[in-house]
CSV table of C-alpha atoms in Angstrom, one decimal:
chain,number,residue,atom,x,y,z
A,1,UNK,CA,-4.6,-56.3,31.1
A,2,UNK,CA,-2.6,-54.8,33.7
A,3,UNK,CA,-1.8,-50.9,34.7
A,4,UNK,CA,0.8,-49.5,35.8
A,5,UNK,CA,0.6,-47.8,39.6
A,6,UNK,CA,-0.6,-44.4,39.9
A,7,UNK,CA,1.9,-41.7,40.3
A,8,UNK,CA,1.0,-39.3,43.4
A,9,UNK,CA,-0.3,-37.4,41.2
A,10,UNK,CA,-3.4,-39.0,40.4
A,11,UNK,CA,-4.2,-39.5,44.0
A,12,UNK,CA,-6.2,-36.7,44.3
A,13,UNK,CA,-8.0,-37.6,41.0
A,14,UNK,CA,-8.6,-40.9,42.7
A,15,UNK,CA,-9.6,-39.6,45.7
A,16,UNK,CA,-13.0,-37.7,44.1
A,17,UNK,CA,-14.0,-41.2,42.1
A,18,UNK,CA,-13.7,-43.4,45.5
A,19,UNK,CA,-15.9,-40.8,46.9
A,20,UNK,CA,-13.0,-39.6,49.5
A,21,UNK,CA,-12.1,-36.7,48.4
A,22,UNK,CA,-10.9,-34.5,50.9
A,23,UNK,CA,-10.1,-31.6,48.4
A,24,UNK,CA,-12.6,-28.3,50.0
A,25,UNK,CA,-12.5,-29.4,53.6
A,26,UNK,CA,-10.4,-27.4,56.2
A,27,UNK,CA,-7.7,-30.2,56.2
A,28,UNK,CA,-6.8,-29.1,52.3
A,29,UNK,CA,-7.2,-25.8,53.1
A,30,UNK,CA,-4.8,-25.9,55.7
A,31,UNK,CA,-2.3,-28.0,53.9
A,32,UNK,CA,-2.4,-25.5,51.0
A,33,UNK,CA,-1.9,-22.8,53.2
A,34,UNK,CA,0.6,-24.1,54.8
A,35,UNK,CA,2.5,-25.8,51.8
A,36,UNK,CA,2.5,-22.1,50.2
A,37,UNK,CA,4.4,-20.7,52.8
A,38,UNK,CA,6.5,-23.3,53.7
A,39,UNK,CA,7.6,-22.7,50.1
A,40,UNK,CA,8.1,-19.1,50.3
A,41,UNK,CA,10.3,-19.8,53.3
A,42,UNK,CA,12.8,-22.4,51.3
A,43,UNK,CA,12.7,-19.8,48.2
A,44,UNK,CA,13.6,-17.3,50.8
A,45,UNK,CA,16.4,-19.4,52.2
A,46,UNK,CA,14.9,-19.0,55.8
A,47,UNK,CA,17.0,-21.5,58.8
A,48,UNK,CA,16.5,-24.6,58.4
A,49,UNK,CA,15.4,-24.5,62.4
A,50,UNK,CA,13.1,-22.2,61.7
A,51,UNK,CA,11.5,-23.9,58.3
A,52,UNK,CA,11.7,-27.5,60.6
A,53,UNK,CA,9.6,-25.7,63.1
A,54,UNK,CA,7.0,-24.5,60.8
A,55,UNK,CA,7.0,-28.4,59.4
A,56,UNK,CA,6.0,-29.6,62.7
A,57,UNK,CA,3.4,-27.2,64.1
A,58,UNK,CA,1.9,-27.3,60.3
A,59,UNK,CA,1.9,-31.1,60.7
A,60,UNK,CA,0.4,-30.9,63.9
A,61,UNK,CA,-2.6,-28.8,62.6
A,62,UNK,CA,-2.7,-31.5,60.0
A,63,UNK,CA,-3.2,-34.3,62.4
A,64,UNK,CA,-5.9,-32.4,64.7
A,65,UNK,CA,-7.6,-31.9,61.6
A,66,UNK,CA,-7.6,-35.4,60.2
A,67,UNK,CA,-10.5,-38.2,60.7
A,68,UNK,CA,-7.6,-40.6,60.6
A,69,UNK,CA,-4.3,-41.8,59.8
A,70,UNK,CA,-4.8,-41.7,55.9
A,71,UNK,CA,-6.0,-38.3,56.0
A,72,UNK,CA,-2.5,-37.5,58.0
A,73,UNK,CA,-0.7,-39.7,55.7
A,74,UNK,CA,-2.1,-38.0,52.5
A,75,UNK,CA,-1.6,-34.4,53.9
A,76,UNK,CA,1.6,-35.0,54.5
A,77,UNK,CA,2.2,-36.2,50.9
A,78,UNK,CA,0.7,-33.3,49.6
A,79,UNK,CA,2.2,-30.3,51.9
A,80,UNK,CA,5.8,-31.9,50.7
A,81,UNK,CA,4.3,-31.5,47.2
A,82,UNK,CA,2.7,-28.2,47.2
A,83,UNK,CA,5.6,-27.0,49.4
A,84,UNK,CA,8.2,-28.3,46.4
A,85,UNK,CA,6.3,-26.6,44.1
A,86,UNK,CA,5.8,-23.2,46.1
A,87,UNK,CA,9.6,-23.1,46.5
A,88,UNK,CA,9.9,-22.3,43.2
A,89,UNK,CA,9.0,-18.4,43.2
A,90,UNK,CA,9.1,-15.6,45.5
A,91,UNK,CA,6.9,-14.3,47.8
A,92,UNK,CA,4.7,-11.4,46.6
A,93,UNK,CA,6.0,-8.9,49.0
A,94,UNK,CA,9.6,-9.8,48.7
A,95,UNK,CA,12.1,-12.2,50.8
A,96,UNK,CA,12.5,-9.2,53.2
A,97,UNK,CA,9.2,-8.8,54.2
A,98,UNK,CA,8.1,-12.5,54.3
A,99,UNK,CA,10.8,-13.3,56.2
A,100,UNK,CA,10.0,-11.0,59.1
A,101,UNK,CA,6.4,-12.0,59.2
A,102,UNK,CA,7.6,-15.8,59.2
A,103,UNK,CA,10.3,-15.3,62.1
A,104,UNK,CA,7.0,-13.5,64.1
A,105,UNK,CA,4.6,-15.8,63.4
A,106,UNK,CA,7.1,-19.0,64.4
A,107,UNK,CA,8.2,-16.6,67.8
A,108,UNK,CA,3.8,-16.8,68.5
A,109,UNK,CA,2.1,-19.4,70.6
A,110,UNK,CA,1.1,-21.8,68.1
């Protein structure tokens, strides 16, 4: 019998059966974080320097935060995922007002 390979979607499903799963540690917490507001940036049409900024100091969290290169590799995956997704509806408070907390928090030491 043979299976088809998993989609990426599975991986966190196959992440709790091998025992790995990284799902309520700080890493996930931070790539969910991050991945939400990432996408309320793109929804919000922010600069693209700006948005490319928050990528890298979010991935750099992400890779002080992981044990090792798969942890980095697979938060990567998912912040492009959850980010996608996020991108898809407005902020809460409004484009407006997101978008001047996001331009503050990118002008702060990170």
């Amino acid at each position: 019998m043979t299976f088809a390979s998993p989609s990426l979607l599975a991986l966190p499903f196959l992440l709790l059966a091998s025992g790995t799963a990284m799902a309520e540690d700080s890493l996930m917490d931070a790539v969910r974080d991050s991945a939400r507001i990432l996408g309320a940036a793109q929804y919000c049409d922010a600069p693209e320097d700006m948005t490319d900024e928050y990528i890298a100091r979010a991935e750099g969290g992400f890779a002080r935060l992981a044990k090792d290169d798969f942890e980095k590799h697979m938060a990567r995956i998912e912040f492009k995922n959850l980010s996608a997704a996020a991108s898809a509806k407005a902020p809460s408070d409004g484009c407006d007002a997101f978008l001047s907390r996001f331009e503050t928090m990118l002008k702060s030491p990170s």
